[in-house]
Amino acid sequence: MAAAVAAADEKLEKLRDAVAQLDQISENEKAGFTSLVSRYLSGEAEQIEWSKIQTPTDEVVVPYDTLAPAPEDLDATKKLLDKLVVLKLNGGLGTTMGCTGPKSVIEVRNGFTFLDLIVIQIESLNKKYGCNVPLLLMNSFNTHDDTQKIVEKYSNSNIEIHTFNQSQYPRIVTEDFLPLPSKGKTGKDGWYPPGHGDVFPSLNNSGKLDTLLSQGKEYVFVANSDNLGAIVDIKILNHLIHNQNEYCMEVTPKTLADVKGGTLISYEGRVQLLEIAQVPDEHVNEFKSIEKFKIFNTNNLWVNLKAIKRLVEAEALKMEIIPNPKEVDGVKVLQLETAAGAAIRFFEKAIGINVPRSRFLPVKATSDLLLVQSDLYTLVDGFVIRNPARANPANPSIELGPEFKKVANFLARFKSIPSIVELDSMKVSGDVWFGSGITLKGKVTISAKSGVKLEIPDGTVLENKDINGPEDL
């Protein structure tokens, strides 16, 4: 044991010396990184004792429909909103969907990007109540330059936009545990953004936290920029301010599509996030079951700013470390990350709120884009609203083959987005092209044979059909 500790100490010393030489990052970043690695090497990850896990009560995970109604008085609402800041996590690139630049500039609907919709929403809020809710964007070094250019187009809006960067940490070479940039990899490949758990120290290090506190702001609403359902909710804000909850995680009931999502548990008297990575192998199936763990984390988080300040300064936010192994030009590297949701256990009076599924509408793939661009939704004042004509509360399940993976290919293959209000599920594979005005209902499978181009004609109605070639149409 002592030998292992000594070896870890020696690894850390060598790494610390190498990091000290890296002049591309700040002293704060060096200290944050070294502290993260030190926690990782000391192996302080506590194992969850499965028998101690309890299902949270309604006091801890509050059902949304039990929240008091928002004040009817405009002035009272303005007072609440003037305490709020909206922060979008904007560090991700659109690469998985075949786009260059920040993911938030992908066009979602009617020519509007994620960022456009976010700005329009907050603008209409500020206008309606005469309040001043600012928008913060946490960029990574991957998205910073592009985002700076993009936000210039909002300079005439009635909304204050602040941008700041999350930390930039060096990737660690697995073989000798030294930073990749010390080996000549000084370009972007040598570095990584350490996950959204970094939002709290970065907010503080950037000076933005102090600015907001001095403006009398009290709460930040943090959400992924690609979650179209994450809109400001006055009922939630009102509840948190009245009950002095320092932290709130929005959770929503799991469906079979969400079995891997983190869940909230009560553990030794505190509420905490349980992620699939922390679950012992023999309990993974139980974790995935919808019976025992009924809710999952949407990553819509509401956090008290003074509490962030207090905990960051005390270096108390020691979230579980997520080791993420990667390969860069054939070199095996490690990046250590943390998640913002895991911070819940460090805040006082932390709660979950079990919100309607409509507050979780993420666009992770072109199949999600299909849902959002279809007649299943309409766009009103920047808000994506679900079509009441659909009776089923769950969205259709959509699987598109690799030909549809990139946004440009996806758009080319649909002359117009089909009507899917009555669709249960659709699976498409092969070289399939859709005409305009198509209607899909029930369960539809379309698979083009290898080397065959399959075109679905304009105006086709497919209900509970398996299409394997033009003869089936």
XYZ file of C-alpha atoms in Angstrom:
473
model
C 0.000 0.000 0.000
C 2.735 2.481 1.030
C 4.627 1.725 -2.185
C 1.528 2.447 -4.250
C 1.042 5.780 -2.484
C 4.694 6.702 -3.073
C 4.398 5.799 -6.759
C 1.275 7.922 -7.085
C 3.036 10.820 -5.353
C 5.979 10.552 -7.727
C 3.632 10.485 -10.752
C 1.890 13.588 -9.453
C 5.169 15.456 -8.812
C 6.428 14.766 -12.351
C 3.096 15.810 -13.808
C 2.985 18.953 -11.655
C 6.468 19.979 -12.823
C 5.522 19.443 -16.455
C 2.244 21.357 -16.061
C 4.078 24.290 -14.468
C 5.932 24.723 -17.799
C 2.754 24.971 -19.886
C 2.299 28.675 -20.578
C -0.906 28.304 -22.619
C -3.076 28.035 -19.494
C -3.647 30.155 -16.391
C -2.443 29.475 -12.837
C -6.066 28.775 -11.862
C -6.302 26.124 -14.568
C -2.999 24.550 -13.525
C -4.139 24.396 -9.893
C -7.570 23.005 -10.814
C -6.057 20.351 -13.056
C -3.423 19.274 -10.541
C -6.033 19.008 -7.824
C -8.277 16.859 -10.070
C -5.389 14.513 -10.931
C -4.376 14.301 -7.293
C -7.892 13.220 -6.304
C -7.894 10.696 -9.131
C -4.563 9.168 -8.105
C -5.493 8.945 -4.432
C -8.394 6.752 -5.557
C -10.748 8.521 -3.198
C -13.815 7.467 -5.188
C -16.088 6.033 -2.546
C -17.892 2.891 -3.558
C -21.633 3.182 -3.238
C -23.008 0.700 -0.729
C -25.997 -0.623 -2.617
C -27.979 -1.533 0.499
C -27.866 2.076 1.731
C -29.585 3.473 -1.356
C -33.065 4.771 -0.702
C -35.750 6.019 -3.057
C -36.128 9.772 -2.463
C -39.388 10.969 -0.906
C -41.638 13.688 -2.372
C -39.941 16.188 -0.024
C -36.634 15.522 -1.773
C -37.888 14.991 -5.315
C -40.857 17.325 -5.493
C -43.621 16.517 -8.033
C -43.953 19.501 -10.390
C -47.737 19.655 -10.051
C -47.454 20.261 -6.279
C -45.498 23.517 -6.781
C -47.345 26.689 -5.833
C -48.609 28.621 -8.861
C -46.397 31.484 -10.083
C -47.490 34.922 -8.834
C -50.188 36.471 -11.038
C -48.908 39.963 -10.369
C -46.535 41.229 -13.097
C -44.489 43.220 -10.619
C -43.983 40.241 -8.289
C -42.890 38.152 -11.272
C -40.463 40.871 -12.384
C -38.898 40.831 -8.887
C -38.360 37.080 -9.124
C -36.926 37.192 -12.634
C -34.547 40.007 -11.758
C -32.798 37.514 -9.447
C -32.209 35.057 -12.307
C -29.421 34.404 -14.791
C -29.674 31.845 -17.607
C -26.516 29.895 -18.427
C -26.232 27.614 -21.442
C -23.472 25.025 -21.724
C -22.063 25.887 -25.132
C -18.803 23.949 -25.225
C -19.875 21.220 -27.661
C -19.154 21.035 -31.372
C -21.627 19.837 -34.001
C -19.160 17.232 -35.294
C -21.308 14.137 -34.550
C -23.973 15.661 -36.793
C -21.453 16.510 -39.508
C -21.345 20.248 -38.761
C -18.394 22.503 -38.153
C -18.397 25.019 -35.310
C -20.472 25.116 -32.121
C -23.430 22.767 -31.989
C -25.652 25.669 -30.901
C -25.487 27.204 -34.409
C -27.156 24.250 -36.130
C -30.482 25.371 -37.611
C -33.288 23.751 -35.687
C -36.444 25.074 -37.289
C -37.645 27.897 -39.593
C -34.013 28.921 -40.158
C -33.442 29.566 -36.433
C -30.461 28.045 -34.607
C -30.468 26.804 -30.993
C -28.850 30.091 -29.994
C -31.404 32.192 -31.913
C -34.253 30.428 -30.087
C -32.595 30.913 -26.687
C -32.115 34.638 -27.350
C -35.694 35.088 -28.654
C -37.084 33.335 -25.558
C -35.188 35.499 -23.088
C -35.950 38.635 -25.116
C -39.671 37.943 -24.916
C -39.380 37.298 -21.166
C -37.512 40.578 -20.583
C -40.010 42.452 -22.716
C -43.113 40.925 -21.135
C -42.077 41.565 -17.517
C -39.697 44.516 -17.921
C -36.988 42.481 -16.228
C -33.321 41.998 -17.062
C -32.449 38.317 -17.284
C -28.920 38.044 -18.705
C -27.708 35.119 -20.824
C -24.367 33.503 -20.089
C -22.697 31.122 -22.512
C -20.011 28.821 -21.183
C -17.801 28.078 -24.174
C -14.863 25.749 -24.494
C -11.653 26.632 -26.344
C -13.263 24.693 -29.219
C -16.261 27.028 -29.526
C -15.036 30.351 -28.132
C -13.876 32.187 -31.267
C -16.892 31.185 -33.355
C -19.329 32.058 -30.565
C -17.798 35.533 -30.116
C -18.512 36.276 -33.787
C -22.011 34.799 -33.638
C -23.211 36.763 -30.596
C -22.395 40.042 -32.360
C -25.584 39.601 -34.364
C -27.623 39.958 -31.147
C -26.071 43.300 -30.193
C -29.354 45.149 -30.792
C -31.421 42.820 -28.608
C -32.686 43.809 -25.134
C -30.571 41.118 -23.539
C -27.174 41.202 -21.907
C -25.014 38.371 -23.220
C -21.885 37.308 -21.355
C -19.504 34.648 -22.595
C -16.757 32.944 -20.649
C -14.560 29.943 -21.207
C -14.515 26.743 -19.268
C -11.098 25.457 -18.230
C -8.588 24.071 -20.676
C -6.758 21.055 -19.255
C -3.942 19.014 -20.831
C -4.674 15.446 -21.919
C -2.549 12.942 -20.020
C -0.484 10.372 -21.935
C -1.488 7.024 -20.418
C 1.933 5.406 -20.798
C 4.023 7.787 -18.674
C 1.325 9.993 -17.121
C 2.732 13.240 -18.545
C 0.772 16.018 -20.278
C 0.395 15.578 -24.041
C 1.239 19.262 -24.789
C 4.686 18.804 -23.156
C 5.435 16.348 -25.957
C 5.069 18.895 -28.713
C 1.279 18.435 -29.139
C 0.576 22.107 -28.515
C -2.400 22.370 -30.883
C -6.023 21.785 -29.846
C -5.480 18.016 -29.787
C -3.300 18.323 -26.714
C -6.097 19.750 -24.576
C -9.637 19.030 -23.432
C -12.502 20.806 -21.636
C -13.070 18.896 -18.356
C -16.837 18.353 -18.485
C -19.660 20.632 -17.297
C -18.828 20.108 -13.603
C -16.255 22.778 -14.398
C -19.047 25.385 -14.715
C -18.762 26.335 -11.028
C -15.007 27.103 -10.783
C -14.998 28.674 -14.270
C -17.883 30.986 -13.395
C -15.844 32.138 -10.415
C -12.424 32.304 -12.137
C -13.843 34.325 -15.047
C -15.026 37.059 -12.654
C -18.605 36.606 -13.930
C -19.834 35.234 -10.597
C -18.801 38.380 -8.703
C -20.334 40.613 -11.384
C -23.658 38.794 -11.141
C -23.695 38.831 -7.334
C -22.998 42.575 -7.361
C -26.029 43.012 -9.663
C -28.239 41.327 -7.052
C -28.606 38.079 -9.001
C -29.351 35.030 -6.831
C -29.934 31.975 -9.025
C -28.468 30.572 -12.203
C -30.502 28.243 -14.429
C -27.965 25.971 -16.158
C -28.910 23.789 -19.132
C -27.440 22.198 -22.241
C -27.750 24.514 -25.240
C -29.243 21.639 -27.275
C -32.153 21.007 -24.885
C -35.044 22.856 -26.519
C -37.283 22.118 -23.519
C -35.072 23.959 -21.013
C -37.001 27.214 -20.801
C -37.244 29.557 -17.809
C -39.936 28.318 -15.435
C -41.233 30.918 -12.974
C -42.914 28.290 -10.767
C -39.603 26.517 -10.168
C -37.740 29.777 -9.483
C -40.473 30.907 -7.086
C -40.314 27.575 -5.204
C -36.533 27.692 -4.790
C -36.474 31.289 -3.563
C -39.291 30.645 -1.055
C -37.766 27.449 0.280
C -34.137 28.618 0.128
C -33.039 25.539 -1.800
C -29.437 26.061 -2.878
C -29.636 23.530 -5.700
C -32.344 21.928 -7.785
C -32.046 19.248 -10.431
C -34.927 18.772 -12.838
C -35.624 15.087 -13.293
C -38.294 13.438 -15.403
C -39.761 9.925 -15.600
C -37.571 7.410 -17.438
C -38.738 5.747 -20.606
C -36.968 2.788 -22.216
C -34.896 5.296 -24.197
C -33.368 6.760 -21.015
C -32.250 3.684 -19.098
C -28.642 4.886 -18.953
C -29.441 8.324 -17.537
C -28.259 9.260 -14.023
C -30.875 9.119 -11.274
C -31.392 10.777 -7.877
C -31.122 8.713 -4.702
C -31.207 9.395 -0.984
C -27.949 8.240 0.533
C -26.871 8.682 4.132
C -29.345 11.505 4.600
C -28.394 13.492 1.495
C -29.708 13.574 -2.029
C -27.177 12.542 -4.641
C -26.815 11.645 -8.300
C -26.189 8.004 -9.135
C -24.654 7.450 -12.567
C -24.449 4.121 -14.370
C -20.621 4.243 -14.132
C -20.853 4.105 -10.312
C -23.102 1.058 -10.271
C -21.511 -2.318 -9.398
C -21.829 -4.759 -12.334
C -24.231 -7.051 -10.518
C -26.712 -4.169 -10.064
C -26.605 -2.626 -13.563
C -29.817 -4.286 -14.714
C -31.579 -3.120 -11.576
C -30.285 0.420 -12.237
C -31.707 0.308 -15.765
C -35.108 -0.933 -14.592
C -37.880 1.614 -14.774
C -39.522 0.160 -11.651
C -36.901 0.911 -9.005
C -35.243 4.007 -10.465
C -38.119 5.853 -12.058
C -36.515 9.215 -12.866
C -33.427 10.536 -14.603
C -31.434 13.767 -14.684
C -32.337 16.200 -17.498
C -29.259 18.347 -16.699
C -31.551 21.355 -16.179
C -30.056 22.693 -12.944
C -30.965 25.678 -10.764
C -28.215 26.796 -8.397
C -27.850 29.572 -5.838
C -24.978 31.908 -6.780
C -23.856 32.697 -3.208
C -23.690 28.977 -2.503
C -21.507 28.457 -5.595
C -19.182 31.196 -4.375
C -18.968 29.696 -0.875
C -18.299 26.138 -2.069
C -15.826 27.049 -4.822
C -13.786 29.184 -2.432
C -13.754 26.368 0.142
C -12.681 23.937 -2.631
C -15.559 21.760 -1.432
C -16.963 20.683 -4.816
C -15.285 17.309 -5.095
C -17.521 15.643 -7.672
C -16.984 12.067 -8.811
C -14.262 11.914 -11.435
C -15.193 10.449 -14.806
C -12.087 9.025 -16.520
C -12.498 9.307 -20.279
C -9.847 7.372 -22.264
C -9.213 8.585 -25.823
C -6.699 8.146 -28.598
C -4.927 11.025 -30.343
C -2.904 10.091 -33.433
C -2.347 6.602 -32.095
C -1.329 7.801 -28.611
C -3.527 6.587 -25.749
C -4.521 9.491 -23.521
C -6.717 10.062 -20.505
C -8.961 12.994 -19.759
C -10.506 13.437 -16.327
C -13.931 15.065 -16.244
C -16.679 15.933 -13.772
C -20.423 16.523 -14.174
C -22.412 19.461 -12.805
C -25.266 17.217 -11.636
C -22.955 15.347 -9.282
C -22.465 18.566 -7.275
C -25.968 18.237 -5.811
C -24.729 16.533 -2.633
C -22.593 19.497 -1.569
C -25.396 22.073 -1.465
C -27.779 22.748 1.422
C -31.485 21.942 1.037
C -30.830 20.459 -2.400
C -33.873 19.004 -4.142
C -35.007 17.423 -7.378
C -38.185 18.493 -9.123
C -39.972 15.840 -11.180
C -40.889 17.879 -14.261
C -43.001 17.072 -17.335
C -41.148 15.385 -20.194
C -41.674 18.522 -22.303
C -38.786 20.145 -20.393
C -36.413 17.574 -21.864
C -36.183 17.845 -25.653
C -32.535 17.373 -26.544
C -31.262 17.263 -30.113
C -28.396 14.780 -30.120
C -28.851 13.346 -33.622
C -30.670 13.986 -36.892
C -33.486 11.674 -35.703
C -34.201 14.283 -32.974
C -34.035 17.031 -35.601
C -36.706 15.159 -37.566
C -39.042 15.238 -34.538
C -38.493 18.932 -33.910
C -38.867 19.990 -37.546
C -42.028 17.938 -38.044
C -45.703 18.737 -37.449
C -45.272 17.255 -33.962
C -44.127 20.723 -32.876
C -44.827 24.368 -33.664
C -42.700 27.404 -32.989
C -44.249 30.247 -30.962
C -42.058 33.202 -29.825
C -38.954 31.044 -29.927
C -40.611 28.297 -27.875
C -40.929 24.827 -29.379
C -44.467 23.725 -28.476
C -45.817 20.206 -28.867
C -48.798 19.659 -31.133
C -51.898 18.910 -28.978
C -53.236 16.772 -31.845
C -50.887 13.990 -30.735
C -52.603 11.924 -28.054
C -49.596 9.818 -27.024
C -47.406 11.714 -24.498
C -44.311 9.849 -25.750
C -42.623 10.850 -28.991
C -42.315 8.326 -31.816
C -39.139 6.269 -31.798
C -37.071 7.099 -34.886
C -34.025 5.256 -36.191
C -32.254 6.617 -39.243
C -29.386 4.786 -40.927
C -25.839 6.194 -41.353
C -26.828 7.847 -44.673
C -28.831 10.343 -42.583
C -26.241 10.975 -39.855
C -24.953 14.323 -41.137
C -27.343 17.266 -41.135
C -26.645 18.142 -44.781
C -27.410 14.573 -45.931
C -30.480 14.419 -43.703
C -31.867 17.630 -45.215
C -31.088 16.477 -48.763
C -32.933 13.177 -48.290
C -36.198 14.783 -47.162
C -37.838 17.044 -49.758
C -40.041 18.053 -46.828
C -40.354 16.606 -43.320
C -43.145 13.988 -43.240
C -46.221 14.296 -41.029
C -45.582 12.084 -37.977
C -48.326 13.097 -35.527
C -49.722 9.548 -35.678
C -46.403 7.706 -35.972
C -45.362 5.175 -33.303
C -42.012 4.132 -34.709
C -39.967 4.389 -37.878
C -36.784 2.633 -38.917
C -34.986 3.645 -42.111
C -31.938 1.927 -43.565
C -30.098 2.164 -46.865
C -30.267 4.688 -49.700
C -33.757 6.084 -49.045
C -35.072 9.430 -50.351
C -38.337 11.062 -49.218
C -40.576 13.185 -51.449
C -42.738 16.001 -50.088
C -46.063 15.808 -48.249
C -45.531 12.251 -46.983
C -47.560 10.970 -43.993
C -46.284 8.229 -41.688
C -48.551 6.425 -39.183
C -48.245 3.503 -36.788
C -45.147 1.383 -37.252
C -43.144 1.961 -40.435
C -39.954 0.249 -41.610
C -38.220 1.291 -44.811
C -35.125 -0.573 -45.939
C -33.484 -0.160 -49.336
C -31.558 -3.170 -50.574
C -27.818 -2.735 -50.947
C -26.952 -0.715 -54.038
C -30.591 0.223 -54.694
C -31.905 3.780 -54.453
C -35.400 3.783 -52.954
C -37.538 6.882 -53.513
C -40.759 7.433 -51.575
C -43.034 9.481 -53.916
C -44.630 12.828 -52.991
C -47.863 12.540 -51.000
C -47.399 8.871 -50.031
C -49.254 7.709 -46.895
C -47.581 4.798 -45.095
C -49.437 3.175 -42.212
C -48.030 0.086 -40.423
C -45.940 -0.850 -43.444
C -42.692 -2.666 -44.165
C -41.149 -1.274 -47.353
C -38.262 -3.213 -48.875
C -38.467 -1.903 -52.433
C -40.639 0.169 -54.807
C -42.978 -2.816 -55.266
C -44.144 -2.448 -51.619
C -45.254 1.156 -52.061
